[in-house]
PDB file of C-alpha atoms in Angstrom:
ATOM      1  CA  UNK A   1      -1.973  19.969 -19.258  1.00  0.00           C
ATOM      2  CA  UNK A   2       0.903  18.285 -17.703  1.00  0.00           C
ATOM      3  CA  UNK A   3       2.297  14.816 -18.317  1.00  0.00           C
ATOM      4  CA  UNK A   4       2.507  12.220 -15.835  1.00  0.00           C
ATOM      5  CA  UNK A   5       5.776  10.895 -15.546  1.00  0.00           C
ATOM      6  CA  UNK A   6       5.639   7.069 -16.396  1.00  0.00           C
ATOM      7  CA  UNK A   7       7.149   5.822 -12.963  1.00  0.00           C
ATOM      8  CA  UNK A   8       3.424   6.833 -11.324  1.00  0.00           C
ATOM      9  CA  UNK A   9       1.944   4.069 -14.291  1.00  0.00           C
ATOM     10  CA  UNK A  10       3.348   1.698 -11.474  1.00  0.00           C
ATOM     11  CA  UNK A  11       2.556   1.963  -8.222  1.00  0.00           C
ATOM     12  CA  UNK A  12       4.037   2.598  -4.871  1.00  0.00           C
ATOM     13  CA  UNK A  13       7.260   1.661  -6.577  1.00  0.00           C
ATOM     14  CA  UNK A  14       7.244   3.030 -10.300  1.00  0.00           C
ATOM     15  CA  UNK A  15      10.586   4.348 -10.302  1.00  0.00           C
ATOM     16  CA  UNK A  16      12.352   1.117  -9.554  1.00  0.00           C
ATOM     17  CA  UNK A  17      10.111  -0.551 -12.009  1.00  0.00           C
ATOM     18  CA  UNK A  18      10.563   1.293 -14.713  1.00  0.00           C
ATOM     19  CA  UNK A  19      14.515   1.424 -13.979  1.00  0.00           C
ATOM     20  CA  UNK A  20      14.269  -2.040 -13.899  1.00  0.00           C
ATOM     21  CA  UNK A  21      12.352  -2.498 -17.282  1.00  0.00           C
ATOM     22  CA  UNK A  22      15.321  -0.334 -18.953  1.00  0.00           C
ATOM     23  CA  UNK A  23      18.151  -2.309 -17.580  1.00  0.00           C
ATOM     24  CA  UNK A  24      16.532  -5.598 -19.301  1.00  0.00           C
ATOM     25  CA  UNK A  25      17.627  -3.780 -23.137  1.00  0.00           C
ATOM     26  CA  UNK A  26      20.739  -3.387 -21.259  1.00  0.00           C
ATOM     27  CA  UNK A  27      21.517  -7.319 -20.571  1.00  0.00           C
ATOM     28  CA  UNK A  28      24.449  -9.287 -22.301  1.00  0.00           C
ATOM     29  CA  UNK A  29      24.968 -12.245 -23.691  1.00  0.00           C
ATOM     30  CA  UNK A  30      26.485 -13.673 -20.059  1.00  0.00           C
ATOM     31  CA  UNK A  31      23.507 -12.076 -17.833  1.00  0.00           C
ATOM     32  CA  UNK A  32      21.061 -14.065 -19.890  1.00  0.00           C
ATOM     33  CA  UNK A  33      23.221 -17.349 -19.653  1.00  0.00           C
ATOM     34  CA  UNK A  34      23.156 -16.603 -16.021  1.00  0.00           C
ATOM     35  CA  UNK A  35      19.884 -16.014 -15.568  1.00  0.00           C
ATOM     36  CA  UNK A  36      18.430 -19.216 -17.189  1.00  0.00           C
ATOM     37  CA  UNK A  37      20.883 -21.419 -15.021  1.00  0.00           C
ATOM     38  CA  UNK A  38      19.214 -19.660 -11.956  1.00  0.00           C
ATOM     39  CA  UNK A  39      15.878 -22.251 -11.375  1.00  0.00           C
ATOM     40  CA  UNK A  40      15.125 -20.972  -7.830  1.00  0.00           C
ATOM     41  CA  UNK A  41      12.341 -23.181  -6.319  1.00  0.00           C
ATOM     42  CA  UNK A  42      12.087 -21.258  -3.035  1.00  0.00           C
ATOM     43  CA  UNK A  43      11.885 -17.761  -4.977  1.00  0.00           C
ATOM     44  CA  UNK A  44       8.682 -19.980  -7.380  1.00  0.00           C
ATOM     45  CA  UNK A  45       7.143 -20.884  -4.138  1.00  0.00           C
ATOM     46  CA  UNK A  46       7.462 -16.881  -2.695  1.00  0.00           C
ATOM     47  CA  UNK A  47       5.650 -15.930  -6.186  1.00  0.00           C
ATOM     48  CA  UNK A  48       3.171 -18.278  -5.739  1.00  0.00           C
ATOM     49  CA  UNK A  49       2.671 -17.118  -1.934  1.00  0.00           C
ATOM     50  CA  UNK A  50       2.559 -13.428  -3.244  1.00  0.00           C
ATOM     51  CA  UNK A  51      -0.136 -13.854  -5.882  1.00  0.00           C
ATOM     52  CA  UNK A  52      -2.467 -16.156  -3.428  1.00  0.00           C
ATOM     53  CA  UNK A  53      -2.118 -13.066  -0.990  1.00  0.00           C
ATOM     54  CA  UNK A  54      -2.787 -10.835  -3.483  1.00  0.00           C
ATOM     55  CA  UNK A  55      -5.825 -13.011  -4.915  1.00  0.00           C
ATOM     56  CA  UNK A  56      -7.192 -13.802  -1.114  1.00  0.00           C
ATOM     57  CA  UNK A  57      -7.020  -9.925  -1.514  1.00  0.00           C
ATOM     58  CA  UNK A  58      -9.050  -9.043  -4.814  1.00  0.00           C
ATOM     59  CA  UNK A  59     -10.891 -12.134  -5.045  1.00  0.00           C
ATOM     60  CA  UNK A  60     -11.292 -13.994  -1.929  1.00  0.00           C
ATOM     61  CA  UNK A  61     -13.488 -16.693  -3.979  1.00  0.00           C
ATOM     62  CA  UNK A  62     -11.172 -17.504  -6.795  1.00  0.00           C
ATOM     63  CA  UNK A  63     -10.725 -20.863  -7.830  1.00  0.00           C
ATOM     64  CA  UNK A  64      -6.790 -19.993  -8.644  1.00  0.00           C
ATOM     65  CA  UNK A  65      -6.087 -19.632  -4.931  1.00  0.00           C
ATOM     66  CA  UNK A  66      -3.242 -21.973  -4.018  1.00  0.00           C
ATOM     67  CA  UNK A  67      -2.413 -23.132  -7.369  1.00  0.00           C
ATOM     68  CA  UNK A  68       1.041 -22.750  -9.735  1.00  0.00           C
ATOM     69  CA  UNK A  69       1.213 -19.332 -11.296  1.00  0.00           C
ATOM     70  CA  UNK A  70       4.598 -19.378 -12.676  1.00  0.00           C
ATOM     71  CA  UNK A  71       4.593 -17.683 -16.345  1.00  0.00           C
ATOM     72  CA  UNK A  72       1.308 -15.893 -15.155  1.00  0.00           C
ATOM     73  CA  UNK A  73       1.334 -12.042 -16.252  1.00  0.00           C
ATOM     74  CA  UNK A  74      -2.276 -11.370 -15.212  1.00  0.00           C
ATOM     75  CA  UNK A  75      -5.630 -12.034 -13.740  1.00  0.00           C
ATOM     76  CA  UNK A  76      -8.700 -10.186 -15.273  1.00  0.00           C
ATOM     77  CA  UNK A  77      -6.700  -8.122 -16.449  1.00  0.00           C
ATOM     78  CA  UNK A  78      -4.445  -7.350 -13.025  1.00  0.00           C
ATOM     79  CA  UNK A  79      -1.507  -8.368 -10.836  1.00  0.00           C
ATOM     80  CA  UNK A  80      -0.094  -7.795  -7.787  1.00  0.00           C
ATOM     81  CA  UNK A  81       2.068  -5.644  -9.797  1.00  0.00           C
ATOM     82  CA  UNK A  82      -0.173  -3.873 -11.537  1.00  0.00           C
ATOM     83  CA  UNK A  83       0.262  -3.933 -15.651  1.00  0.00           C
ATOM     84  CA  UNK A  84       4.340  -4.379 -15.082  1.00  0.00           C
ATOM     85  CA  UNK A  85       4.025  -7.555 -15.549  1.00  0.00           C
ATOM     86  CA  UNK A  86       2.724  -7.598 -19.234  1.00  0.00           C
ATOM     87  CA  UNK A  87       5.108  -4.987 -20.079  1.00  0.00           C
ATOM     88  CA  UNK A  88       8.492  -6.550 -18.710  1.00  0.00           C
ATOM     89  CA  UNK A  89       6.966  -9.542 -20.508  1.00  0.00           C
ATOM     90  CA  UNK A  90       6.936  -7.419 -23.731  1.00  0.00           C
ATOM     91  CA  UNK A  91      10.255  -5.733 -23.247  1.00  0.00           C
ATOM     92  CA  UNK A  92      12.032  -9.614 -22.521  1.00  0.00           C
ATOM     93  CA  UNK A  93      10.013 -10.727 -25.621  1.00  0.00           C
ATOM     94  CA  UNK A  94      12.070  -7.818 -27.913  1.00  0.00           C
ATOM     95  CA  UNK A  95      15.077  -8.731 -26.237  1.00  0.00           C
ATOM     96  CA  UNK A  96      14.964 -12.590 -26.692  1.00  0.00           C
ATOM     97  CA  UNK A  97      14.155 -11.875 -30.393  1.00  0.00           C
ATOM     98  CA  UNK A  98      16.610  -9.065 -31.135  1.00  0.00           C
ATOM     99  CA  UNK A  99      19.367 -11.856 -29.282  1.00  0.00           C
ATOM    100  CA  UNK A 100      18.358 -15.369 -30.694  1.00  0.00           C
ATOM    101  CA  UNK A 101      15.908 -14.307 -33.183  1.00  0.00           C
ATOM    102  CA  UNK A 102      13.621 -17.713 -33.772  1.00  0.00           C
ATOM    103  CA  UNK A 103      15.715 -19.984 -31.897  1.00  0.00           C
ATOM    104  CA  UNK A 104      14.169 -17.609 -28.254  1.00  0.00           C
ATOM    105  CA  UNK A 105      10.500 -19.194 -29.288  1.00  0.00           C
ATOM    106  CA  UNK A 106       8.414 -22.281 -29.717  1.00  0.00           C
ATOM    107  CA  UNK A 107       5.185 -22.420 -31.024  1.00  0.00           C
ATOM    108  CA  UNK A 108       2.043 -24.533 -31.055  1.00  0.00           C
ATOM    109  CA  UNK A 109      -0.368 -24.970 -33.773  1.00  0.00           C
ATOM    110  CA  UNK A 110      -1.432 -21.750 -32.773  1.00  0.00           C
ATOM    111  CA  UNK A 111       0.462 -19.417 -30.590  1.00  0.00           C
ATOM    112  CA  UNK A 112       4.482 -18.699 -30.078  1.00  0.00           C
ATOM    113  CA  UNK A 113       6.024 -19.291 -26.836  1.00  0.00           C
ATOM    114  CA  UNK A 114       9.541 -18.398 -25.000  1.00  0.00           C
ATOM    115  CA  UNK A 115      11.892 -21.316 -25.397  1.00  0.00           C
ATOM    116  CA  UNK A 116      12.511 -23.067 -22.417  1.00  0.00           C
ATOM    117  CA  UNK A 117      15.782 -20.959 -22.040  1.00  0.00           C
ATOM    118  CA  UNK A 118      13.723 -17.682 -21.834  1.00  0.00           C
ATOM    119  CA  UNK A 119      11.295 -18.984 -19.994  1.00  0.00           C
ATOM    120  CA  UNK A 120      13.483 -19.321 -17.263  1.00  0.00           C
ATOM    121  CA  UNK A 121      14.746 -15.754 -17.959  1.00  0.00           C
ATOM    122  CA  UNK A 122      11.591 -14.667 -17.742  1.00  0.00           C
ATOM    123  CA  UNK A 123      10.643 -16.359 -14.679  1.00  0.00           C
ATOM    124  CA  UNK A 124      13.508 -14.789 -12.658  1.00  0.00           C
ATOM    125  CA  UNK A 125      12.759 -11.159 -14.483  1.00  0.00           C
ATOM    126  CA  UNK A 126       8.969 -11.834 -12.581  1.00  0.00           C
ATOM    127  CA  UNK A 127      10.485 -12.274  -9.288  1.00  0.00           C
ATOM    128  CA  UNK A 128      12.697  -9.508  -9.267  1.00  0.00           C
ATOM    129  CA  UNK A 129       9.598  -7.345 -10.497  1.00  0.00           C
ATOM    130  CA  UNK A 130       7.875  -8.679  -7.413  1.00  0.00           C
ATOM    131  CA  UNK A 131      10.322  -7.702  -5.467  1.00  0.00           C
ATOM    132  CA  UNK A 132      10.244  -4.517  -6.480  1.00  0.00           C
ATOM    133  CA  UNK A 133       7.090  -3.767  -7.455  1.00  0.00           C
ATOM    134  CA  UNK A 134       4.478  -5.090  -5.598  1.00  0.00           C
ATOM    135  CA  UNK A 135       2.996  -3.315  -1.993  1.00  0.00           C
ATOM    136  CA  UNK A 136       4.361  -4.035   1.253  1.00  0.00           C
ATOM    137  CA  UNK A 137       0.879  -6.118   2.575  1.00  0.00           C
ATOM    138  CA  UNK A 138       1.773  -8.914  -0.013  1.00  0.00           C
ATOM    139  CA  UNK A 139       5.333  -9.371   0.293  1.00  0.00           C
ATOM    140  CA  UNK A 140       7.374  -9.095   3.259  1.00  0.00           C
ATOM    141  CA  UNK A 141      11.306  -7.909   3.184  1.00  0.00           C
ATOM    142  CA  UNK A 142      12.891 -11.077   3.213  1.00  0.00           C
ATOM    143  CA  UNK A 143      10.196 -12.246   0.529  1.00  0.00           C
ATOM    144  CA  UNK A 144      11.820  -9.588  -1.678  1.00  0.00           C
ATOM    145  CA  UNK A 145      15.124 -11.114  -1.027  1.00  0.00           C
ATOM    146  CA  UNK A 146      14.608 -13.863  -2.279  1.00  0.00           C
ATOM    147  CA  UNK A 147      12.558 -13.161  -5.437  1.00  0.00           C
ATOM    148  CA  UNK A 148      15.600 -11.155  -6.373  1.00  0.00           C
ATOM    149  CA  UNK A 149      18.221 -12.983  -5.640  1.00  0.00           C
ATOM    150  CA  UNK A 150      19.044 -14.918  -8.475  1.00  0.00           C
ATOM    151  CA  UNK A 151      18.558 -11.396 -10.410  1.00  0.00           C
ATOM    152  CA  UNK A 152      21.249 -10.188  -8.436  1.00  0.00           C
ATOM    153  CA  UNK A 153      23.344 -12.941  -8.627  1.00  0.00           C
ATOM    154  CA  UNK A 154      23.229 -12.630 -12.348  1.00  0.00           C
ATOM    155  CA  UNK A 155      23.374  -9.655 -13.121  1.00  0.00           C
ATOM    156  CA  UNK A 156      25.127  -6.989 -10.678  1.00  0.00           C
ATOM    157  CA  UNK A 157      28.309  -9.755 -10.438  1.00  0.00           C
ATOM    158  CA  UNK A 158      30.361  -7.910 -11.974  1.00  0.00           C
TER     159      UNK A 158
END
């Protein structure tokens, strides 16, 4: 029996998914800084665009079409990127801990959130996933642009 290689876990796209998901253990200090400062409106409004396309798509009924979806990971259980999503929130989640222990979080009565500071972080990771990962019908070229353009910004200045 022969193993799947974990790239094919993702789509159309796996490789540059899961290259992306290894280069978030490999962010500094000045990357994250970076990254929070990088509130991108347009790139929010392209996410948005790419999971009502993706919704129309799946579930042409769905009460979410045309609403906010930043911080969203999934939709019974689904994205427009698959399960990526979920895991590049997991991965970020290590990394904000391992960096700012506590201080990366918030919590509720009941649950722990990313501090407003990784939020952001975690906002801009989601684009750049989009960009990468999700099929060519729901996001165009210069779509992917600009979901990752903060990323890039941040992180390959150097």
């Amino acid at each position: 029996m022969s193993e799947e290689p974990l790239a094919a876990l993702f789509g159309h796209n796996g490789k540059a998914v899961v290259e992306l998901f290894d280069r978030v253990s490999q962010l500094r200090r000045w990357m994250i800084e970076s990254l929070a400062a990088s509130g991108d409106a347009e790139a929010t409004g392209v996410y948005d665009a790419v999971w009502d396309r993706w919704l129309a798509n799946v579930d042409p009924c769905s009460p979410d079409l045309g609403n906010r979806h930043a911080g969203l990971l999934r939709m019974n259980r689904d994205s427009p990127a698959g399960k990526a999503p979920s895991i590049l929130h997991s991965v970020l989640w290590h990394l904000a801990r391992e960096m700012d222990g506590d201080e990366a979080f918030i919590s509720d009565e009941e649950s722990l959130f990313f501090s407003a500071r990784w939020s952001r972080v975690a906002d801009c990771m989601q684009h750049t996933l989009f960009a990468i990962g999700v099929e060519e019908e729901f996001v165009d070229p210069s779509e992917r642009a600009i979901l990752r353009r903060s990323y890039d910004a941040a992180v390959l200045q150097c």
